[in-house]
Coordinates of C-alpha atoms in Angstrom, one line a residue:
X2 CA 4.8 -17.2 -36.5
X3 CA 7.6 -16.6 -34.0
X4 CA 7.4 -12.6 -34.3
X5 CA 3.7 -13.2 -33.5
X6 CA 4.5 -15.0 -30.8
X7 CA 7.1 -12.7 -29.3
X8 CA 4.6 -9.8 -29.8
X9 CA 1.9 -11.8 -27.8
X10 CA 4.1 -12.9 -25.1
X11 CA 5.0 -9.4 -25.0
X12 CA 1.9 -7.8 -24.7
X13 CA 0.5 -10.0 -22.4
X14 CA 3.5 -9.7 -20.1
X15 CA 2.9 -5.8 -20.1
X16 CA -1.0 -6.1 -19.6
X17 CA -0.7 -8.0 -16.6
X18 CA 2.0 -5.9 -15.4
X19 CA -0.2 -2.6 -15.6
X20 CA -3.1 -4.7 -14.7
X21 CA -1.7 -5.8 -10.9
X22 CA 0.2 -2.5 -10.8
X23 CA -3.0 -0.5 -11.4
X24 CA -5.4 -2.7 -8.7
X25 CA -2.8 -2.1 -6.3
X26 CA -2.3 1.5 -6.8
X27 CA -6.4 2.2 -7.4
X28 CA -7.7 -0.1 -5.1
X29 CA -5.7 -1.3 -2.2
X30 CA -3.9 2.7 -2.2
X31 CA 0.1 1.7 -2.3
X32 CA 1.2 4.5 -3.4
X33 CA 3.3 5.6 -6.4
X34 CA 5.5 8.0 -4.5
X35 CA 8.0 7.6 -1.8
X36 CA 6.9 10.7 0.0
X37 CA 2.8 10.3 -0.1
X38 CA 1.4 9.9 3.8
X39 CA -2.4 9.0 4.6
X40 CA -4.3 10.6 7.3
X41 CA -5.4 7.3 10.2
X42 CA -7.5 7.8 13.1
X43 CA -7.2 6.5 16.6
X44 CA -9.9 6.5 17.9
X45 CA -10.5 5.1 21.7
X46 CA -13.8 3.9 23.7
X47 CA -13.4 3.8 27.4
X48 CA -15.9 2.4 29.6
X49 CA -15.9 3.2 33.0
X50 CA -18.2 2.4 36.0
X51 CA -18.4 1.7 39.9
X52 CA -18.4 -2.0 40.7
X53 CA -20.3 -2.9 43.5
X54 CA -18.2 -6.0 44.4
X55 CA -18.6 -9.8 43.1
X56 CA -18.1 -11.0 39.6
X57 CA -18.3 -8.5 37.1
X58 CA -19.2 -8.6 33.1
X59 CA -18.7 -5.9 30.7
X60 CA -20.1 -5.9 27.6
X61 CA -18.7 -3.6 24.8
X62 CA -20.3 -3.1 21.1
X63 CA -16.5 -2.4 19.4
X64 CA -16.9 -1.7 15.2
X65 CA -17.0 -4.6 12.5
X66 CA -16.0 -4.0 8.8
X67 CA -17.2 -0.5 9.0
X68 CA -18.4 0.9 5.7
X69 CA -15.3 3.1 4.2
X70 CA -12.9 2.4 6.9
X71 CA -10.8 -0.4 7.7
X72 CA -9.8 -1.2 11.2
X73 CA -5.7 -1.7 10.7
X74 CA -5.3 -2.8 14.6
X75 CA -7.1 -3.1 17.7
X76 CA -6.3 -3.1 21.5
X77 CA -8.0 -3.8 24.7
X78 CA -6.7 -2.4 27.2
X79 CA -7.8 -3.3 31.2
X80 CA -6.6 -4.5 34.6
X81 CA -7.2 -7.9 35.8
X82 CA -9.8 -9.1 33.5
X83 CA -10.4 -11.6 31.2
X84 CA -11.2 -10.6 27.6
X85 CA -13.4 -12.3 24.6
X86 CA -14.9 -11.2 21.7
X87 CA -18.7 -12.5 20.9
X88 CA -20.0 -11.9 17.4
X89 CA -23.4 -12.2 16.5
X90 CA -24.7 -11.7 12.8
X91 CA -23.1 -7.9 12.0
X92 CA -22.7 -7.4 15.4
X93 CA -19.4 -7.5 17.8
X94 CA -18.8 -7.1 21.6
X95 CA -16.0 -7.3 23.4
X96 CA -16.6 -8.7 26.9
X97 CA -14.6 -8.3 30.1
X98 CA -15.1 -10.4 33.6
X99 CA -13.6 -10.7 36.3
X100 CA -14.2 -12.8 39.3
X101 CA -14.2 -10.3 42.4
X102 CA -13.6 -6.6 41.4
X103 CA -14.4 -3.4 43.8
X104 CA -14.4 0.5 43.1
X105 CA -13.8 2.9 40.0
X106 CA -13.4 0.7 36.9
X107 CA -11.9 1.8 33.4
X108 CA -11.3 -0.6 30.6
X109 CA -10.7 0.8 27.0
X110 CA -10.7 0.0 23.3
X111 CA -9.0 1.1 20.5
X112 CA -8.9 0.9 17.0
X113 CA -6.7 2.3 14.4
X114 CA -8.3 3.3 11.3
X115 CA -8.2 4.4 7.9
X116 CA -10.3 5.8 4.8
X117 CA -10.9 2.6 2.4
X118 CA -12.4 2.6 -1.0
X119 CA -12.2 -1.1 -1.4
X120 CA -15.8 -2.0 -2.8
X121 CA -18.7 -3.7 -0.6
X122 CA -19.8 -7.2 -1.6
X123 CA -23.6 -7.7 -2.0
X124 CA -24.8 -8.7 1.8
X125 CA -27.9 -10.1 0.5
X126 CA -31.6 -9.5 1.8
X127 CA -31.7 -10.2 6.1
X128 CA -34.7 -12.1 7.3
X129 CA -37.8 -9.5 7.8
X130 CA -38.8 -8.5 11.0
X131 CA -41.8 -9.2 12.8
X132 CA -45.0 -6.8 11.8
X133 CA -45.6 -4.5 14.8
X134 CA -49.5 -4.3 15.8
X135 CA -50.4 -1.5 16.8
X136 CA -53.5 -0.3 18.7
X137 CA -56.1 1.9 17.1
X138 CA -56.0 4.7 15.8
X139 CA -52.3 4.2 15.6
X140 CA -52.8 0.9 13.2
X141 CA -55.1 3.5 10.3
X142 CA -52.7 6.0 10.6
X143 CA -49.6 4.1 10.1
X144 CA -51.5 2.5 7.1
X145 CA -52.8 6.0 5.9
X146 CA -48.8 7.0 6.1
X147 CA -47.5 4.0 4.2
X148 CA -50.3 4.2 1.4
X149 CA -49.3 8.1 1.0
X150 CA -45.7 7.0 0.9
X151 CA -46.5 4.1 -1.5
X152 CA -48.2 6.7 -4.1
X153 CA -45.0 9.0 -4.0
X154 CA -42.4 6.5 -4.5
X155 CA -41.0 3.9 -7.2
X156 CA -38.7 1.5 -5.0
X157 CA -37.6 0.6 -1.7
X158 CA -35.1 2.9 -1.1
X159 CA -37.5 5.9 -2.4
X160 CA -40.4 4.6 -0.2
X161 CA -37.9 4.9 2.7
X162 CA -36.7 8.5 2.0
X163 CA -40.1 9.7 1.4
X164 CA -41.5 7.5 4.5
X165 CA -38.4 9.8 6.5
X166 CA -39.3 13.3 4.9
X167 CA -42.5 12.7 5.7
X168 CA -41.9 12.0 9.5
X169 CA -39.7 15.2 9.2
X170 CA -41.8 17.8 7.5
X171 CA -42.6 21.1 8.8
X172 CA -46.2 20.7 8.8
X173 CA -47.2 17.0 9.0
X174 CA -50.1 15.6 8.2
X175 CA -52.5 14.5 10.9
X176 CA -51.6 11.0 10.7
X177 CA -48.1 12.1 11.4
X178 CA -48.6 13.8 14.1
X179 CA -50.4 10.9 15.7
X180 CA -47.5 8.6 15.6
X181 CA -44.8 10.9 16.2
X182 CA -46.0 11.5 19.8
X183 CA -43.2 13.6 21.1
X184 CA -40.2 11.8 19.0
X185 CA -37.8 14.6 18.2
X186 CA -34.7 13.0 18.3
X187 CA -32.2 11.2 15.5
X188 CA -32.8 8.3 17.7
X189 CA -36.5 8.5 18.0
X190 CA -37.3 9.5 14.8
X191 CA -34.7 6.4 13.3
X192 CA -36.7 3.7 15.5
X193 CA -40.5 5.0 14.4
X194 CA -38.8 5.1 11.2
X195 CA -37.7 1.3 11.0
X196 CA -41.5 0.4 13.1
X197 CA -43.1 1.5 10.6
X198 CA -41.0 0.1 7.3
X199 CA -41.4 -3.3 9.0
X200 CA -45.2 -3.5 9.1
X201 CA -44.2 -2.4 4.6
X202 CA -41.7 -5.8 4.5
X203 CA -39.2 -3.8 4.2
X204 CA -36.0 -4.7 6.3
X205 CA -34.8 -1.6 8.5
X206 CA -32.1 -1.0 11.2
X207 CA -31.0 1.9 13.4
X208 CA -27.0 2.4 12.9
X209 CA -24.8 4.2 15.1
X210 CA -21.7 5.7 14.3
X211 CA -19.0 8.4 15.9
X212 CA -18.4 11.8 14.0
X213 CA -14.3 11.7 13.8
X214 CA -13.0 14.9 15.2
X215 CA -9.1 15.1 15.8
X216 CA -8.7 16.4 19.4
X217 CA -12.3 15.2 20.3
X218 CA -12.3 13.9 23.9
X219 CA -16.3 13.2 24.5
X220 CA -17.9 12.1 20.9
X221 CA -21.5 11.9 20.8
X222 CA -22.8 8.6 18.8
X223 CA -25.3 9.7 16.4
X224 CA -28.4 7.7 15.0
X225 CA -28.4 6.6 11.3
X226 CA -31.3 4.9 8.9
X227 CA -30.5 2.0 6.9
X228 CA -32.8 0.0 4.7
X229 CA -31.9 -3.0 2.8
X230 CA -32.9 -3.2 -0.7
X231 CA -32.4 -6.5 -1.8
X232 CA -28.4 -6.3 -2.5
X233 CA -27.0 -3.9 0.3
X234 CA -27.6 -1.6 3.3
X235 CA -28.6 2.4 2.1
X236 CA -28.3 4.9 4.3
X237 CA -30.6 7.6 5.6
X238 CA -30.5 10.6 7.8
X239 CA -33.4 10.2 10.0
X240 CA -33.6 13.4 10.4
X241 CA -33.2 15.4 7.0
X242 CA -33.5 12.1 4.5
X243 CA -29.7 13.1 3.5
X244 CA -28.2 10.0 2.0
X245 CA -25.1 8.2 2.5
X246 CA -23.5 8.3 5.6
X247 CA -21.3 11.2 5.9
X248 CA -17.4 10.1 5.0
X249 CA -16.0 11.7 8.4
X250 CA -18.7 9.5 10.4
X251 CA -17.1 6.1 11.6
X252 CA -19.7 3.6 11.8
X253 CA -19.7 1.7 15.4
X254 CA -22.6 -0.5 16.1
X255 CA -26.1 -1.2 14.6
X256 CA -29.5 -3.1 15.9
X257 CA -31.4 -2.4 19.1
X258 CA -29.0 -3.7 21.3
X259 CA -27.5 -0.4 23.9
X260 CA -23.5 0.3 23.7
X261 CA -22.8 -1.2 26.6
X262 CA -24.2 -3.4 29.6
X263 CA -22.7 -4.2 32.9
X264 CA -23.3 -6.4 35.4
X265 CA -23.2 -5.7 39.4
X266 CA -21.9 -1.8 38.9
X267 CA -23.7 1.8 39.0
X268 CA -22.8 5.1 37.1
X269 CA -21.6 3.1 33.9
X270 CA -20.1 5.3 31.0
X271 CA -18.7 5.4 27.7
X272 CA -16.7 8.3 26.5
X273 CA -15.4 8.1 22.6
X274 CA -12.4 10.3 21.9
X275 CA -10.8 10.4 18.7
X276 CA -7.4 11.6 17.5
X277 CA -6.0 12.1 13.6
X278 CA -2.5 11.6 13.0
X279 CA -0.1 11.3 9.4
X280 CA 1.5 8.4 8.7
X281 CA 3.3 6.7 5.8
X282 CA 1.4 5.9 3.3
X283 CA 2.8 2.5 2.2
X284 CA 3.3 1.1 5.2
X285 CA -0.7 1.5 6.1
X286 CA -1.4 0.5 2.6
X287 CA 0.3 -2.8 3.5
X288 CA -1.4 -2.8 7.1
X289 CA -4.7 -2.4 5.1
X290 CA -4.5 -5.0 2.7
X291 CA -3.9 -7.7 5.2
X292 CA -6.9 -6.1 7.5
X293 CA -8.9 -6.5 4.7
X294 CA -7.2 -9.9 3.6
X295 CA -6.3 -8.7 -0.2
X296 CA -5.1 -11.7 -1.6
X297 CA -1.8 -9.7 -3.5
X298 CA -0.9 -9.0 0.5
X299 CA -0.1 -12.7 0.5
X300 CA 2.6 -12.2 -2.2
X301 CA 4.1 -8.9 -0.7
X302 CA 7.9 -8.2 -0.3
X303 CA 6.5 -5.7 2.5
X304 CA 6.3 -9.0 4.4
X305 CA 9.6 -9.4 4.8
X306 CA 12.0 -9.3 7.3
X307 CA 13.6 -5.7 6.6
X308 CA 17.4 -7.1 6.2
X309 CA 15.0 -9.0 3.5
X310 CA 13.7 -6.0 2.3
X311 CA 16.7 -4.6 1.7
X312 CA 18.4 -6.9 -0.3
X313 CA 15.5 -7.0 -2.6
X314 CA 15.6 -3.3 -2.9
X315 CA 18.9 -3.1 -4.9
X316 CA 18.0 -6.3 -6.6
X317 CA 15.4 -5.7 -8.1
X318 CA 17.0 -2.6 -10.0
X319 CA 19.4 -5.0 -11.7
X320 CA 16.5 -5.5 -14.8
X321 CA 16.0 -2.3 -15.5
X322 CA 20.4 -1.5 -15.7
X323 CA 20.0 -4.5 -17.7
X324 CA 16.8 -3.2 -20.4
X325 CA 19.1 0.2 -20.1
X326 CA 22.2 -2.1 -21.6
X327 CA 20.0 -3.9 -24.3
X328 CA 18.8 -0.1 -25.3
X329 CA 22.2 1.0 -25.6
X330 CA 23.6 -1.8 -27.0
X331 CA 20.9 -3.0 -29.2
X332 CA 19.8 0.2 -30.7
X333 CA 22.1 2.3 -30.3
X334 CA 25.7 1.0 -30.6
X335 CA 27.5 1.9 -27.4
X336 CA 30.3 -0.7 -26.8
X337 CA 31.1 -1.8 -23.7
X338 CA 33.7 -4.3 -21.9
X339 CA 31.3 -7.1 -20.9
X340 CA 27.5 -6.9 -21.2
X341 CA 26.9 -6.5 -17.9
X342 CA 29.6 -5.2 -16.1
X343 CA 28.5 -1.3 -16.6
X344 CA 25.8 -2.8 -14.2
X345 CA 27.7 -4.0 -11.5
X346 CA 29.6 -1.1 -11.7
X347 CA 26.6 1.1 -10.7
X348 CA 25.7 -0.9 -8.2
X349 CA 29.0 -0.1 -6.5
X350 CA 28.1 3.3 -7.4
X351 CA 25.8 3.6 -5.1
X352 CA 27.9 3.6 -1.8
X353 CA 30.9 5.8 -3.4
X354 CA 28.4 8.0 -5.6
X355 CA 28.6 9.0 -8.9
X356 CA 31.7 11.7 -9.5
X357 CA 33.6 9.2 -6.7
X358 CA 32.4 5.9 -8.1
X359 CA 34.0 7.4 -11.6
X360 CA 37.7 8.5 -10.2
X361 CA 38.0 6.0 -8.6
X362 CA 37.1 3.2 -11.2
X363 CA 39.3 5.0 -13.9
X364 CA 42.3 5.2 -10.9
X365 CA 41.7 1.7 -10.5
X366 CA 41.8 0.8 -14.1
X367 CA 44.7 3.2 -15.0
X368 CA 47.2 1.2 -12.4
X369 CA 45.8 -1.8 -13.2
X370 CA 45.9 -1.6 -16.6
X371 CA 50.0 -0.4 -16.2
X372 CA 50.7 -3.5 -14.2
X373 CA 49.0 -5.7 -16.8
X374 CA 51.0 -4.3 -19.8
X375 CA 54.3 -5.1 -17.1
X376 CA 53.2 -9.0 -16.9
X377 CA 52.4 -9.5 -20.3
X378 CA 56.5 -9.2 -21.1
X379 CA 56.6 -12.7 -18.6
X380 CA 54.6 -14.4 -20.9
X381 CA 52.4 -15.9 -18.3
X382 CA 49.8 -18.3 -19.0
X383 CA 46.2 -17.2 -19.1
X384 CA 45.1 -18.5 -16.4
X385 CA 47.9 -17.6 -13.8
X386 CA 47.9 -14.1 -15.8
X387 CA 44.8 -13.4 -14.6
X388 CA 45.2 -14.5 -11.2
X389 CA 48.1 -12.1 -10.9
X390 CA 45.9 -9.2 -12.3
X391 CA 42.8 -10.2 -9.4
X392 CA 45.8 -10.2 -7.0
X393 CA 46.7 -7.0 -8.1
X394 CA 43.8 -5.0 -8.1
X395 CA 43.3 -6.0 -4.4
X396 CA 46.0 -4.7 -3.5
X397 CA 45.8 -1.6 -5.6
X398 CA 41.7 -1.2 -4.1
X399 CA 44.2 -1.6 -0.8
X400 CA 46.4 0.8 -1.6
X401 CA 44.0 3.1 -2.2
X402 CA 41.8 3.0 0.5
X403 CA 44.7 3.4 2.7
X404 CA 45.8 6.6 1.2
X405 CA 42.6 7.9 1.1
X406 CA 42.3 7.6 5.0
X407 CA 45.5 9.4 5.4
X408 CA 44.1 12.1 3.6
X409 CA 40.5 11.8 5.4
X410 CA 39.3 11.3 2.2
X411 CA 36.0 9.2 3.0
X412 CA 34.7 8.3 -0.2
X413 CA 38.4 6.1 -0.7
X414 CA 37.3 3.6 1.8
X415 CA 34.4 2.6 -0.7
X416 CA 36.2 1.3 -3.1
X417 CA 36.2 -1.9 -1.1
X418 CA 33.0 -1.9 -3.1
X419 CA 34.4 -2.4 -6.4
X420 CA 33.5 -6.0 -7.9
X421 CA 37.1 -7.3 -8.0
X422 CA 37.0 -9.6 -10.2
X423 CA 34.7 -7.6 -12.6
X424 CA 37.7 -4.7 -12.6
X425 CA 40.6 -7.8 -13.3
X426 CA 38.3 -8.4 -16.5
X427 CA 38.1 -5.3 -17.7
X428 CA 41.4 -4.5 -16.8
X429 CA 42.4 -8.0 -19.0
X430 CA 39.7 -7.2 -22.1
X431 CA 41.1 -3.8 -22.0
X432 CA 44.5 -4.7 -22.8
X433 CA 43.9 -7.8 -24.7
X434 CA 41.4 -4.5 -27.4
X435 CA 45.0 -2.5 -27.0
X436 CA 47.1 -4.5 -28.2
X437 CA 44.8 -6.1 -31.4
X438 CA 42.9 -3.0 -32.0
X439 CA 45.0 0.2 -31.1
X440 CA 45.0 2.3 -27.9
X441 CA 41.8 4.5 -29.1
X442 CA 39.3 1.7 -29.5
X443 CA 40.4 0.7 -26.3
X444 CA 39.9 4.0 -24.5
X445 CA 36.6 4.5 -26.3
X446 CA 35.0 1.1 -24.9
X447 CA 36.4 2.4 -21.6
X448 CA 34.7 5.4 -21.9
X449 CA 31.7 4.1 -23.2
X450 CA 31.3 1.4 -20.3
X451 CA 31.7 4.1 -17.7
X452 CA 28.8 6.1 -19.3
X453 CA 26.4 3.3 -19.6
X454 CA 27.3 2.8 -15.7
X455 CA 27.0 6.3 -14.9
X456 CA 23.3 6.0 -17.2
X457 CA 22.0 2.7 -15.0
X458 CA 23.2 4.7 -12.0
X459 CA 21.2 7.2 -12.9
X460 CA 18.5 5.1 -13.6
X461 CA 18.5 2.6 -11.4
X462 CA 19.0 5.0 -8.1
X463 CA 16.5 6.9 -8.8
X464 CA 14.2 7.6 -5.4
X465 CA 10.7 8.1 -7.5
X466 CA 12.1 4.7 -9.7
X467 CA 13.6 2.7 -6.5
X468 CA 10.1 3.2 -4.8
X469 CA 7.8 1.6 -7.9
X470 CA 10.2 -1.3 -8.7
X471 CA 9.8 -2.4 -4.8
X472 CA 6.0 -1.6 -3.8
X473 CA 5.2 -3.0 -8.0
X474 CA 7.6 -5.1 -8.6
X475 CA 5.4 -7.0 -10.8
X476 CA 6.5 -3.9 -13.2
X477 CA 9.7 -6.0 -13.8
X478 CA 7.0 -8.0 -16.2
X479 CA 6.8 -4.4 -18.2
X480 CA 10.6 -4.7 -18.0
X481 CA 10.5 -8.2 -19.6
X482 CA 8.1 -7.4 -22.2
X483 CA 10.0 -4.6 -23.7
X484 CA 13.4 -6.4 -23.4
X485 CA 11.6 -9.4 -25.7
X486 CA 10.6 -6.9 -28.3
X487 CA 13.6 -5.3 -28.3
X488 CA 15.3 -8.7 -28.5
X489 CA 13.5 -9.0 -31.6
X490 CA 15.6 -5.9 -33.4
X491 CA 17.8 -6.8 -36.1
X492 CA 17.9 -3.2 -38.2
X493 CA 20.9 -0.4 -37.9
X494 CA 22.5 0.4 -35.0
X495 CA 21.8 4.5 -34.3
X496 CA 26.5 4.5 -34.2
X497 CA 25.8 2.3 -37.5
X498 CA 23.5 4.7 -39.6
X499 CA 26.4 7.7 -38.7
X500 CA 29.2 5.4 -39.6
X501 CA 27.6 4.8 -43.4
X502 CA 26.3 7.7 -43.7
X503 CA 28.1 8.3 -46.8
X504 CA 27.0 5.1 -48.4
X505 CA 22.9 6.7 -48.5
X506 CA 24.1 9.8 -50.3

């Protein structure tokens, strides 16, 4: 019952470590290497005018939840006025007004973007517009157009595609050309388009969004179709029936309300420019997940404070030195002074590097270990002995770091970084193995312990293996689950089946 139990704690352990790790990854985008960037837009609105003195109000349509995007910060910039936001259904403006204002007027927005495939709740079914009356003969002929529609299609969204090809083909039919009157435009062709779906039931909107164009200083909004089918917004070129809106096209405002308005001016303008730039791809993922409020955001070591960061950086590589030790240990037979002290002694690794962290540990040890065969002949007490040998290795780490800066030898002054009292054990274990054991099983744990530390070195340093421990740490769970199993070994050692080799023949 227990190995079951083991084996299910196990698996469940590594499950839900690939399960968070692969959300994260798939659907808020942190990366899984250190190097990958993301392409963000900034894209800017500026609206400018000619006030004509007296209070002033500017109103703004500025982009909400945009479909594939996700606004990661906004601004609003101006001079001397007061700023709100005012949302209303899908809609957002941002409003400026001032009190007394005079002369050329410029007041910006802008918003820092990025692609997003996070998926789209169900926004449900809107409340149906009003059926339009029209005047005859436009009233037969819209009802002529909707019946042909009706006969060609099999659902909303079809009705609506063919309803738009229709309005769009190269020789329409009389009816057509009736109602179209003149209306070449996206524009034009989008609002006879959503007139005519509302006097069918079906709910209809005009959308308007900004082709992104890095470098583009003037973007043109263009006019988009979308129809609701019960569940979501589709959307339709009104122009060629293409579907989907284009995944360059940044969706800005929708409904029949204009871009801007303001009050007591002349000559008002708004002029969209756009700019693409490369940044880091984890730090937008994190700037993402809290736009889009992802509830693992909430549990994020990205949050922080860096000196934060930091620490947790090199801590949470300790595990996998440690899984490396059971492995080595466990399964293969590599003894080692202490079971963790090949750890520590990587992490100090990391500031002296590898070929320096290793000379300077086995200098270390070497004196250390002399000076500790010298007191055993007082016959100190343990305690007090290994006091002495602490003191001593101070002053040897002293000694050398001293000499080294004599001899502008740089990687000396790291050895500062040596766990102290880790190197007084070893240097204790050590002798204590000489003298019951012999001189070669001491020197072979010695060397063993500085492989295994050179191995988690290795390991745990690693850029590519340093990056997924820290953006997933919840991989430390995979970590866990392996070191249970592996807990639950009990067969040869690989150092074991060599040793009794003979015995199988």
């Amino acid at each position: 019952m227990m190995k079951w139990h083991v084996l299910v704690l196990a698996a469940m352990l590594m499950l839900t470590a690939l399960g968070i790790a692969g959300y994260k990854w798939q659907v808020l985008g942190y990366p899984v290497k250190p190097d990958a960037s993301i392409d963000t837009w900034l894209v800017e609105a500026k609206l400018s005018f000619e006030a004509i003195g007296g209070a002033t109000r500017a109103a703004l349509n500025v982009p909400v939840d945009p479909p594939g995007y996700t606004v990661l910060d906004e601004n609003f910039i101006s001079r001397g006025y007061g700023l709100s936001t005012e949302s209303a259904g899908t809609s957002r403006r941002a409003v400026w007004t001032t009190r007394r204002t005079a002369g050329s007027q410029a007041l910006y927005y802008r918003a820092r973007v990025v692609r997003s495939t996070e998926p789209r709740p169900p926004e449900g079914l809107p409340a149906l517009a009003k059926v339009p009356e029209y005047e005859e003969p436009f009233g037969a002929a819209v009802l002529a157009v909707l019946d042909d529609v009706r006969a060609r299609s099999a659902d909303i969204f079809s009705f609506a595609t063919a309803l738009v090809m229709e309005l769009n083909a190269t020789q329409p039919s009389p009816n057509v050309t009736l109602l179209i009157d003149g209306a070449n435009t996206a524009e034009e062709k989008a609002a006879l388009a959503v007139q005519m779906l509302a006097s069918a039931r079906i709910p209809a909107r005009k959308v308007y969004g900004l082709p992104l164009v890095d470098g583009a200083r003037d973007i043109q909004p263009r006019t988009w179709l979308q129809v609701n089918n019960g569940e979501r917004w589709q959307t339709l070129d009104p122009l060629t029936g293409a579907i989907g809106l284009p995944d360059d096209v940044l969706l800005w405002w929708q409904g029949e309300a204009p871009l801007f308005e303001v009050t007591r001016s002349r000559n008002a303008v708004a002029q969209f420019s756009a700019i693409k730039s490369v940044e880091p791809a984890l730090s937008t993922a994190a700037s993402r997940s809290r736009a889009e409020q992802a509830s693992l955001s909430k549990v994020s070591l990205l949050d922080l404070p860096v000196q934060t960061q930091n620490l947790y950086r090199v801590l949470l590589l300790i595990p996998l030195g440690a899984l490396l030790i059971v492995m080595l240990r466990n399964i293969i037979g590599v003894q080692t002074f202490g079971t963790f002290m090949p750890v520590l002694i990587a992490l100090s690794f990391r500031e002296t590097q590898l070929v320096g962290g290793v000379v300077l540990f086995t200098l270390i040890v070497a004196l250390g270990l002399t000076i500790r065969f010298y007191l055993e002949r007082l016959k100190l007490l343990l305690v007090p002995r290994l006091a002495a040998v602490v003191i001593t290795v101070i002053l040897l780490m002293a000694l050398v770091t001293i000499a080294s800066h004599r001899m502008n030898l740089e990687i000396g002054l790291s050895v500062a970084l040596f766990p102290m009292v880790i190197l007084a054990m070893t240097i204790e274990r050590m002798s204590i193995v000489w003298e019951e054991l012999g001189a070669g099983d001491a020197i072979r744990q010695g060397i063993g312990s500085l492989i295994v530390a050179a191995a988690c070195y290795l390991l745990m340093f690693h850029p590519q293996v340093e990056h997924l421990v820290f953006v997933f740490p919840e991989l430390l769970l995979l970590v866990l689950g392996i070191t249970l199993l592996v807990g639950r070994y009990t067969g040869y050692r690989l150092t074991e089946l060599r040793r009794f080799r003979d015995l199988a023949k």
